[in-house]
Short mmCIF file of C-alpha atoms in Angstrom, two decimals:
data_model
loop_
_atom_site.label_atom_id
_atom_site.label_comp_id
_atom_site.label_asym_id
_atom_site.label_seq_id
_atom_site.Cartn_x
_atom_site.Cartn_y
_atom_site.Cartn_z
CA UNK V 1 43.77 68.73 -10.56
CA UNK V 2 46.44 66.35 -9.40
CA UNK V 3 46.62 62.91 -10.27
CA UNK V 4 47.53 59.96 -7.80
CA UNK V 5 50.17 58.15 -10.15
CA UNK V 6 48.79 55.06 -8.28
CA UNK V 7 45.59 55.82 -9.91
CA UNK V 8 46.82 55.81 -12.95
CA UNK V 9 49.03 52.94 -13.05
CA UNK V 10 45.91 50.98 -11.83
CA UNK V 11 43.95 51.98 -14.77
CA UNK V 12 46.75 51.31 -17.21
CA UNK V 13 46.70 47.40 -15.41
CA UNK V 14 42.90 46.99 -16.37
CA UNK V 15 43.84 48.31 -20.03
CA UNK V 16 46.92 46.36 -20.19
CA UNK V 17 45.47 43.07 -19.14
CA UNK V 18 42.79 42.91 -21.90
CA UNK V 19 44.75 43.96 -24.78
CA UNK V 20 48.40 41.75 -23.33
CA UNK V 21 47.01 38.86 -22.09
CA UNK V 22 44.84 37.75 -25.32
CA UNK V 23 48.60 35.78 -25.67
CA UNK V 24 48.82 34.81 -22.79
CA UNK V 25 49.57 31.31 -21.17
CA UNK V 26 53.04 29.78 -22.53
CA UNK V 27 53.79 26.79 -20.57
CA UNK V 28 54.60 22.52 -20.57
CA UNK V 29 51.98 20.48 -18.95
CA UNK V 30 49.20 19.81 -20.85
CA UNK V 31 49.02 17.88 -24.84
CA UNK V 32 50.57 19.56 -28.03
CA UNK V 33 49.23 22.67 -29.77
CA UNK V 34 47.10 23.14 -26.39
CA UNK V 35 44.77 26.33 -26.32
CA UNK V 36 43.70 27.23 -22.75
CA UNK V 37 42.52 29.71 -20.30
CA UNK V 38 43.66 32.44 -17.88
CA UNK V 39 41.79 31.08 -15.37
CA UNK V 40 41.54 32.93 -12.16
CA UNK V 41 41.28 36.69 -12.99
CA UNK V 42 37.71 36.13 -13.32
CA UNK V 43 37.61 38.56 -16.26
CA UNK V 44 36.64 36.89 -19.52
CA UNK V 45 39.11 37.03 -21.90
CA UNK V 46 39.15 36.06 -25.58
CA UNK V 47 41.85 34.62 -27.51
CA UNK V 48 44.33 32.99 -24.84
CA UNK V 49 46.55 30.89 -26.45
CA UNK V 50 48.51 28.28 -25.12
CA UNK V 51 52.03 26.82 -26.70
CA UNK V 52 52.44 24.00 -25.33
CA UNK V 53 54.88 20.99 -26.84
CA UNK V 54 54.43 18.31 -23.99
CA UNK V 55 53.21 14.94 -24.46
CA UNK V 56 52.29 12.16 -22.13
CA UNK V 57 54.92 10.70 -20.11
CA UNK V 58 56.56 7.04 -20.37
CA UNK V 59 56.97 6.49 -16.76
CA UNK V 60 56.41 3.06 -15.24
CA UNK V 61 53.20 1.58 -15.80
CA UNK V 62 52.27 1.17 -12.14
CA UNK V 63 48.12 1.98 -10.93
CA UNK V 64 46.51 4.73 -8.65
CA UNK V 65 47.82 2.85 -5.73
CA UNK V 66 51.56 2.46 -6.46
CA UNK V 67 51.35 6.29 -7.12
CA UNK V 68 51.08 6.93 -2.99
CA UNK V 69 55.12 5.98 -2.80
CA UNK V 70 56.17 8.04 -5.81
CA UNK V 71 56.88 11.10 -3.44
CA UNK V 72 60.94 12.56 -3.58
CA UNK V 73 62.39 14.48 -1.03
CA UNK V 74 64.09 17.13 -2.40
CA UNK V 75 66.19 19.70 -1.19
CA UNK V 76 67.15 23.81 -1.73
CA UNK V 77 69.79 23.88 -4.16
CA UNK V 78 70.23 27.37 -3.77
CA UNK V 79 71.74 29.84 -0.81
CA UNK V 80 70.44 32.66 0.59
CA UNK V 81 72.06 35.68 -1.31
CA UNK V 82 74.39 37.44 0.20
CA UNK V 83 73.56 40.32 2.59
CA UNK V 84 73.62 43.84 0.71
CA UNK V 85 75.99 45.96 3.09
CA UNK V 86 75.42 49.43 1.39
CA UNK V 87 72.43 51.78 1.76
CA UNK V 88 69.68 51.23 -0.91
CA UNK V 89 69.55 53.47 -3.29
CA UNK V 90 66.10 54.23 -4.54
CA UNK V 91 62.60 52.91 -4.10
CA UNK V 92 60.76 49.91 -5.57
CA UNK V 93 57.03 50.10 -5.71
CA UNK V 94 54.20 47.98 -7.31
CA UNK V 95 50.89 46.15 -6.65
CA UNK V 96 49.58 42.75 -6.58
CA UNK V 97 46.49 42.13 -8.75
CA UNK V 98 44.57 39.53 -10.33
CA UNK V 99 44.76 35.94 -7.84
CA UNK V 100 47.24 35.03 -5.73
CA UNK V 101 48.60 32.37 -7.95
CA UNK V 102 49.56 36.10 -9.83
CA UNK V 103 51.04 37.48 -6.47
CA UNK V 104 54.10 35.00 -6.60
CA UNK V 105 54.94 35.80 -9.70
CA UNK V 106 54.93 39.72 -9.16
CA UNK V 107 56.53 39.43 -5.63
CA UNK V 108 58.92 37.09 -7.53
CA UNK V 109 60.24 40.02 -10.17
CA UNK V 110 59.55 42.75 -7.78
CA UNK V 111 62.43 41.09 -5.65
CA UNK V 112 64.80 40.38 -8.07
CA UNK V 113 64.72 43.67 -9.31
CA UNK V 114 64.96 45.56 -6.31
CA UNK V 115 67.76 43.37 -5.53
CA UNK V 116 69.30 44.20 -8.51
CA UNK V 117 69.23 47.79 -8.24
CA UNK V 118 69.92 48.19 -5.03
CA UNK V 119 66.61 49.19 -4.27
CA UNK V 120 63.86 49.80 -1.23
CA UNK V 121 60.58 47.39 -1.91
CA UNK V 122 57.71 49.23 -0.47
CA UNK V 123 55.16 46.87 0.57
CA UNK V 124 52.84 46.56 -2.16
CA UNK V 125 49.07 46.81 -2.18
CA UNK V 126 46.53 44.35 -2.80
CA UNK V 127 44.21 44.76 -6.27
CA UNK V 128 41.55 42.26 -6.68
CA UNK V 129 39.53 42.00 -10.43
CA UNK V 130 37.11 44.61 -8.69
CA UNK V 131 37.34 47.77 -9.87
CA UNK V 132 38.26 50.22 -6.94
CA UNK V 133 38.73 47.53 -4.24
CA UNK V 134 42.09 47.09 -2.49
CA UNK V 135 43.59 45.86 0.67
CA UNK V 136 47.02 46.05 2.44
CA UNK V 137 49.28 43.34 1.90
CA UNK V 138 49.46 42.95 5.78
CA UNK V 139 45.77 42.20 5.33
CA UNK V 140 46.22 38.96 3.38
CA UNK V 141 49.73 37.69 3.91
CA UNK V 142 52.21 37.38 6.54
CA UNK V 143 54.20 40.59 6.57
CA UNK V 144 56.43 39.22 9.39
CA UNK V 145 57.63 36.53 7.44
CA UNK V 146 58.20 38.26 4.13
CA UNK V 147 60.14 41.19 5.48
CA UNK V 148 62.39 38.63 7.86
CA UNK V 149 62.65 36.23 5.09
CA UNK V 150 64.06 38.91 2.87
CA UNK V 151 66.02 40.67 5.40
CA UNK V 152 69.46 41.40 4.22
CA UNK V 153 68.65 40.24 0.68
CA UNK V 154 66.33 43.64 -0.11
CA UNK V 155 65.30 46.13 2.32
CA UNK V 156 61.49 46.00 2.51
CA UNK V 157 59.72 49.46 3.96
CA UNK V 158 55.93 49.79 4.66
CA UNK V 159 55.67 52.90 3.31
CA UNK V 160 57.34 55.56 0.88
CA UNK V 161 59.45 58.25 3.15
CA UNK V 162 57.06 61.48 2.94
CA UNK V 163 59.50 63.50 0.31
CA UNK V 164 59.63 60.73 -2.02
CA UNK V 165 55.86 60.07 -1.83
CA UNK V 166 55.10 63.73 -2.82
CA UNK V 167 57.17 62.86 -6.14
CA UNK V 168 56.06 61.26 -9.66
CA UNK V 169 57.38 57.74 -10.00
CA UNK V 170 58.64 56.57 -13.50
CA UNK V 171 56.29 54.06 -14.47
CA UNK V 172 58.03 51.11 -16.10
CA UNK V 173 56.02 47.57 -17.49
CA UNK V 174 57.59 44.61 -16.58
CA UNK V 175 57.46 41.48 -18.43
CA UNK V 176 56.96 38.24 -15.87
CA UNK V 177 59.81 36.50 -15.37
CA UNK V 178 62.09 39.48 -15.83
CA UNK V 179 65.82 38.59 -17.18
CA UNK V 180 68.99 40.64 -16.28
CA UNK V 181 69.02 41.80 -20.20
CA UNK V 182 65.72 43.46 -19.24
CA UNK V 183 66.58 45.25 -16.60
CA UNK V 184 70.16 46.15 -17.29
CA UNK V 185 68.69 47.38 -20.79
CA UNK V 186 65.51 49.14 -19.69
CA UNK V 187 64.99 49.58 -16.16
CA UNK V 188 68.18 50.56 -14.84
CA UNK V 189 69.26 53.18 -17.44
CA UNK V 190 65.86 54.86 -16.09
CA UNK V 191 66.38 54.01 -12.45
CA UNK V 192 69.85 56.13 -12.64
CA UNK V 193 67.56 59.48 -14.06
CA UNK V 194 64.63 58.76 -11.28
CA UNK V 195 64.94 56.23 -8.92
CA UNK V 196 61.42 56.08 -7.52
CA UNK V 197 60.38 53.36 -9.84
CA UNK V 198 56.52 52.12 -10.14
CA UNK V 199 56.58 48.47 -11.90
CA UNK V 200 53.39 47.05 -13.38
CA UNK V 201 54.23 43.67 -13.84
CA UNK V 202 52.53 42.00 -16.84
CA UNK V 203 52.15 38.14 -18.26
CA UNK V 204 52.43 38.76 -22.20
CA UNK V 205 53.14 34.71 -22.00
CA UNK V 206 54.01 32.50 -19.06
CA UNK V 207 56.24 29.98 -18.71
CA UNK V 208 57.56 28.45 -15.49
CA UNK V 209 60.11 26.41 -17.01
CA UNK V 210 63.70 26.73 -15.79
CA UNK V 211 65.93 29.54 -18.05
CA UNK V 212 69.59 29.48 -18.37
CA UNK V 213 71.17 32.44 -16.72
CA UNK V 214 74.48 33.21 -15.60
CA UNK V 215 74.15 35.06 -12.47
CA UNK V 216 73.72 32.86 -9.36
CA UNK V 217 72.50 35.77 -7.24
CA UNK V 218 69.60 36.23 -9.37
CA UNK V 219 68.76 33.21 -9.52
CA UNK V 220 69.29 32.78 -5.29
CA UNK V 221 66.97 35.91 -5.16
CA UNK V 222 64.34 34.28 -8.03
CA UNK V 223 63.89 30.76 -5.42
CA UNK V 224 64.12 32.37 -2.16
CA UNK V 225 61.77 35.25 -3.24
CA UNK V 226 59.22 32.62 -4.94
CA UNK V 227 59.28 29.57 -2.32
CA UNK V 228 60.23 31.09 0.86
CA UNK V 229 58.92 34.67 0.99
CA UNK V 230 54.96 35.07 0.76
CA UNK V 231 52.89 33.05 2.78
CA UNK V 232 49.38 33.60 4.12
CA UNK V 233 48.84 35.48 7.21
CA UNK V 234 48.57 33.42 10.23
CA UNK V 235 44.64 33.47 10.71
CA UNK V 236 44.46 33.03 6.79
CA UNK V 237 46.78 30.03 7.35
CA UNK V 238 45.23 28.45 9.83
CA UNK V 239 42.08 28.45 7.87
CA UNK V 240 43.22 26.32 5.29
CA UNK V 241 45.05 23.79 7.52
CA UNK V 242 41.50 23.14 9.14
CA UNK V 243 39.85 22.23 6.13
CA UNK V 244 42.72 20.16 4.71
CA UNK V 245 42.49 18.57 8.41
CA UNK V 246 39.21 17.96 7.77
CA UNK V 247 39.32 16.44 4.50
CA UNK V 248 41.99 14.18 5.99
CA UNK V 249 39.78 13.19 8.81
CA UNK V 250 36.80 12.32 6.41
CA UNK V 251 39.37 10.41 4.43
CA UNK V 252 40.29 7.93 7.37
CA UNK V 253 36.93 6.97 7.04
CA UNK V 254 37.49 5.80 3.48
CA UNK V 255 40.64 4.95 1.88
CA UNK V 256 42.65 7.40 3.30
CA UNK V 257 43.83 9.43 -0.05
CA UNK V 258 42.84 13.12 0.10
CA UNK V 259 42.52 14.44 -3.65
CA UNK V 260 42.44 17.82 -4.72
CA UNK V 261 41.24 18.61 -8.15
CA UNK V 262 41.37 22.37 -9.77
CA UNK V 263 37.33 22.45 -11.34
CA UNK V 264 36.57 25.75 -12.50
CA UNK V 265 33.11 24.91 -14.54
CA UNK V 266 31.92 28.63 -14.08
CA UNK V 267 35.17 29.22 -17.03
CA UNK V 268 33.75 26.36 -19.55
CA UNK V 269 31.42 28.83 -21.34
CA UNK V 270 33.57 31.75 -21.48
CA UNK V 271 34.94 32.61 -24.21
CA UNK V 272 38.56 31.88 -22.26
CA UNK V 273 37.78 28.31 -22.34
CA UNK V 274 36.98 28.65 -25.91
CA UNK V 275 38.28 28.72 -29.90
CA UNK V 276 37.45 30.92 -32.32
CA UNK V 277 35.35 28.74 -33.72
CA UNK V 278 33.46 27.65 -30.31
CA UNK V 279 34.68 24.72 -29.43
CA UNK V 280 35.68 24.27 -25.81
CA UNK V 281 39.71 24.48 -25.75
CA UNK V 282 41.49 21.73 -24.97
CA UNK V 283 42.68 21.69 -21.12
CA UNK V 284 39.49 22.96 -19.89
CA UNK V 285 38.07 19.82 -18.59
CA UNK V 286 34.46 19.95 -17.95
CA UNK V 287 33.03 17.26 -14.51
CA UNK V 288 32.14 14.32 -16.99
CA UNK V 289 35.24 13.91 -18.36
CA UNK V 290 37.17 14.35 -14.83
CA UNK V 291 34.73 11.46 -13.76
CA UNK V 292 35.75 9.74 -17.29
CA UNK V 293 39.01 9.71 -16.22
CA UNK V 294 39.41 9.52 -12.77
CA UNK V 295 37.12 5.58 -13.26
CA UNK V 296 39.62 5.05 -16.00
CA UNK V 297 42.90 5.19 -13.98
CA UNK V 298 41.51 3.25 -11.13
CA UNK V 299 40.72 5.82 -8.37
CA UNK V 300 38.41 4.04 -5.62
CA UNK V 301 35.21 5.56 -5.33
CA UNK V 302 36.12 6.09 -1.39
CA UNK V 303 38.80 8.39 -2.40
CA UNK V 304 37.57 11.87 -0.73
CA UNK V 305 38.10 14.75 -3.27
CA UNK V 306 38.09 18.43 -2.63
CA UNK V 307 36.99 20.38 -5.58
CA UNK V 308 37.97 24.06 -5.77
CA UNK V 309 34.33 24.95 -6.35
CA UNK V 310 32.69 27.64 -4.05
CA UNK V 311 29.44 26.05 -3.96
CA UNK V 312 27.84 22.83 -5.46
CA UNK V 313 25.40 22.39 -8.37
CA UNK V 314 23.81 19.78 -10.81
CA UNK V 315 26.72 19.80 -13.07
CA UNK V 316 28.54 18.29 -10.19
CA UNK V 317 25.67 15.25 -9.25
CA UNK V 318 27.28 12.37 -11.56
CA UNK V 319 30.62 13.41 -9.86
CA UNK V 320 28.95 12.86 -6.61
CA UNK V 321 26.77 9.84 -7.43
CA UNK V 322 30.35 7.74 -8.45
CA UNK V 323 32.84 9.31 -5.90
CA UNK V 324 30.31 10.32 -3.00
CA UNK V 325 33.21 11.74 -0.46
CA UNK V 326 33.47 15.06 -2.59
CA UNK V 327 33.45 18.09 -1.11
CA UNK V 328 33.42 21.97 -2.32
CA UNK V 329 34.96 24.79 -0.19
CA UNK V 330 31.48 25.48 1.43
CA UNK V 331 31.03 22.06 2.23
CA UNK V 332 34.18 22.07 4.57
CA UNK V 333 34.49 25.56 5.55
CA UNK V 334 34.45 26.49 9.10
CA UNK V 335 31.09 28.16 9.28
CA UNK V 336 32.22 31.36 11.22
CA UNK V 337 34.49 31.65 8.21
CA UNK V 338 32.34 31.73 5.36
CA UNK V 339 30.96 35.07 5.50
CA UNK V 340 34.80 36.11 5.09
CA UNK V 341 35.91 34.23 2.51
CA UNK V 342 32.44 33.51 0.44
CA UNK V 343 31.41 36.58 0.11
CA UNK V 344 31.24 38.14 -3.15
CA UNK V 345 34.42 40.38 -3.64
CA UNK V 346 36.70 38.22 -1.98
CA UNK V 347 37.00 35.42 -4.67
CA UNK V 348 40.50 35.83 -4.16
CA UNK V 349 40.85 34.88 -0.11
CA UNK V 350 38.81 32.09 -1.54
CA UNK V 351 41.72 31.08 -4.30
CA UNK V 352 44.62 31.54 -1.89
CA UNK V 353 43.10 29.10 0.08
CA UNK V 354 42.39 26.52 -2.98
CA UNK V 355 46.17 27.36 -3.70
CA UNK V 356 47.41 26.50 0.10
CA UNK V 357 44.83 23.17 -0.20
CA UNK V 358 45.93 21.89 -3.89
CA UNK V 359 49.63 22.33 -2.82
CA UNK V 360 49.58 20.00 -0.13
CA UNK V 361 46.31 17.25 -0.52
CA UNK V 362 47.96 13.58 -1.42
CA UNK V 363 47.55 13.76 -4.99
CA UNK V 364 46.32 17.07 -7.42
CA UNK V 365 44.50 17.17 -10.54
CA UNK V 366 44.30 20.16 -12.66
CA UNK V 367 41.04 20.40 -14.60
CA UNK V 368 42.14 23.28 -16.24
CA UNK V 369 45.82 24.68 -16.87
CA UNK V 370 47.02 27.73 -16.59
CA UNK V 371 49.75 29.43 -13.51
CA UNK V 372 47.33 28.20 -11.12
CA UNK V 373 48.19 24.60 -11.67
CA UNK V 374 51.90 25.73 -12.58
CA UNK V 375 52.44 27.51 -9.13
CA UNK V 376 50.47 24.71 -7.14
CA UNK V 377 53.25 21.89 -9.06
CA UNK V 378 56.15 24.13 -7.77
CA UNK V 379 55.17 24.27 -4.44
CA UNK V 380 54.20 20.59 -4.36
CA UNK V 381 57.36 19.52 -5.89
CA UNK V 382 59.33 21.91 -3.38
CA UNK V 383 57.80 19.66 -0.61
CA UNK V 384 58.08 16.39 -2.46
CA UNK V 385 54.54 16.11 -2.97
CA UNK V 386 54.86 14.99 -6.61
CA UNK V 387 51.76 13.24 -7.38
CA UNK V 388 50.17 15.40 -10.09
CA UNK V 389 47.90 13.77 -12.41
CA UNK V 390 46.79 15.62 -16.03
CA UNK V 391 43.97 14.69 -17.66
CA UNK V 392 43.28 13.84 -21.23
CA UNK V 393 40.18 11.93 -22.29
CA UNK V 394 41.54 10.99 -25.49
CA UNK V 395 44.02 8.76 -24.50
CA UNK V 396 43.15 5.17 -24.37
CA UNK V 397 45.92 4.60 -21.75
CA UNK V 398 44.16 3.66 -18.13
CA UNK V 399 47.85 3.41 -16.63
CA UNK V 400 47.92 6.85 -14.13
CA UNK V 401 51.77 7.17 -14.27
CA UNK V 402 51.29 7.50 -18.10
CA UNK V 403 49.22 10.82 -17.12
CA UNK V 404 51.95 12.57 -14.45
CA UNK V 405 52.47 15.94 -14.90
CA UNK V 406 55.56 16.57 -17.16
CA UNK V 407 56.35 19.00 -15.01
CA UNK V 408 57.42 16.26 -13.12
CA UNK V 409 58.15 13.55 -15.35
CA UNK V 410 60.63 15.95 -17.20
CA UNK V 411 61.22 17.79 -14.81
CA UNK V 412 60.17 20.96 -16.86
CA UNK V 413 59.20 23.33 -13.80
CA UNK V 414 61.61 25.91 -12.30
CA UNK V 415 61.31 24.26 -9.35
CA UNK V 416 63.86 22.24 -10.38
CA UNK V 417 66.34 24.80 -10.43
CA UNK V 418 65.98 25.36 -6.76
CA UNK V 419 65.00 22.33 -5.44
CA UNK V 420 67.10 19.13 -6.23
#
């Protein structure tokens, strides 16, 4: 019987991810020696580990309300790569899985390699954590945008050509953040024999901080591919800008600052959020000690917060009973739009619009790290919106500049590298 190489690919993805991703997160934000979660496959996983080596930051002692002018305007430091003028050369194909936070990163290397090859991208498909459950990438994000913002740079098809579909791709696993060593090394030689390529992009660690390369149209490809290419479908889009215009219209109504906070309780007592021994990891930050800290660097209790919670419960009442203007997705939600995007099996419509939220509320706070917090601090400091706040209760500082993200404070993200 024949097999749909698709088929298996998927089923090497749902193997892959539990044994490769037990080492998972490598990344800058949070306190030394940090352990944390992958937090928004919403698959438990077990022995995530975290290396991280940043400490608090020794920025200007200034309180919550200074913070509100700390904003820089940045711009692209990059060009759009030049336009390809011969005929590509083979065919790139792959899926998106996991959250969306996931679907940068894999667009991300998808284009850079195609680029680098020469290569046709085929759109890819959309793989949530159900098993068996897919959608077309034209049925989350703006395929208008992506192919146009890519046009020239890589030739983007919505489909294989018949006689290439009928063939076996050569599967190939693709660490994130691919270098030119990689593919030069691995994928190319292979590319030359068969080039109908299936990549099955994988996170064996993650780090968004900025690598030194020496090819400038790779790195062109990397920001433009990452920052400028994948965007929500219109409808999608529009969804999120009415609850952010909501939250902002509640906020006049207090003291105008629109927070958004990543709170993920559901992940506390999973075994992601915990060590070996049981203890809860550091960086997963459970409601009381967000409360702790957001009384102990002087936010005003009018301050309307969005939480990235679907739906309230009791371990959110003390949060509510101190800072009374905060609001879960349900609470803000369009109604006519809830069935969509609440229902169960589409957790990730739900995440792309936390992401689309988080990246562009007045200030951020990530409850718990992970790429979800590291892709919403690119795209904020893309747009200038810089005000990221990291928690850690066992500080006795109560200055909030001594808890900005050293993402930004170092200036540690990758964002850097194309935005300056």
């Amino acid at each position: 019987m024949a097999v749909d190489p698709r088929q298996v690919v998927a089923g090497f993805l749902t193997l892959s991810m539990f044994v490769m991703l037990g080492n998972m997160i490598k990344h800058d934000h949070f306190s030394s020696g940090t352990e944390l979660s992958l937090e928004a496959t919403g698959v438990e996983f077990s022995g995530v580990k975290v290396v991280d080596n940043a400490e608090i930051t020794d920025a200007d002692r200034v309180g919550v309300e200074h913070l509100m002018d700390a904003d820089e305007e940045l711009k692209p430091c990059w060009t759009k790569p030049s336009p390809k003028v011969q005929q590509s050369n083979g065919y790139i194909t792959f899926s998106l899985t996991m959250s969306p936070e996931y679907h940068i990163s894999q667009i991300t290397d998808a284009v850079v390699i195609a680029r680098y090859l020469g290569a046709a991208l085929v759109l890819p498909e959309i793989r949530g954590n159900e098993v068996g459950k897919s959608r077309k990438f034209q049925d989350m994000y703006d395929v208008d945008k992506f192919v146009k913002s890519l046009h020239g740079v890589v030739t983007v098809l919505h489909e294989l050509p018949a006689k290439v579909s009928a063939k076996k791709p050569a599967v190939i696993r693709v660490p994130n953040r691919v270098t030119e060593e990689f593919i030069m090394e691995t994928i190319q030689p292979i590319f030359h024999s068969n080039n109908y390529l299936r990549l099955a992009v994988v996170f064996p660690s993650v780090s968004l901080k900025p690598k030194e390369t020496n090819n400038r149209d790779m790195d062109s490809t990397a920001c433009l591919a990452m920052f400028s290419s994948l965007e929500l479908k219109p409808e999608y889009s529009e969804v999120a800008k009415q609850m952010l215009h909501r939250l902002k219209e509640l906020s006049k109504k207090s003291d105008g600052t629109v927070l958004a906070i990543d709170m993920q309780t559901d992940l506390l007592g999973k075994k992601s959020c915990k060590t070996i021994g049981g203890a809860r990891r550091k960086g997963c930050h459970n409601p009381g000690e967000v409360l702790g800290f957001l009384k102990k660097v002087g936010f005003s209790a009018n301050t309307t917060i969005y939480l990235t919670e679907t739906w309230w419960h009791k371990d959110l009442n003390d949060l509510k009973e101190e800072f009374p203007h905060t609001y879960t997705k349900a609470d803000i939600m369009p109604a006519k739009k809830k069935g969509e995007f609440l229902k169960s099996g589409n957790a990730d419509l739900a995440r792309a619009l936390d992401l689309e939220i988080c990246s562009q509320s007045d200030m951020f706070v990530p409850a718990t790290s992970g790429l979800f917090y590291g892709h919403v601090a690119g795209k904020r400091i893309a747009s200038g919106r810089t005000k990221i706040l990291v928690p850690e209760p066992m500080s006795a500082s109560a200055q909030a500049s001594d808890f900005i993200s050293t993402y930004v404070a170092k200036k540690s993200h990758l964002a850097y590298s194309c935005y300056c």
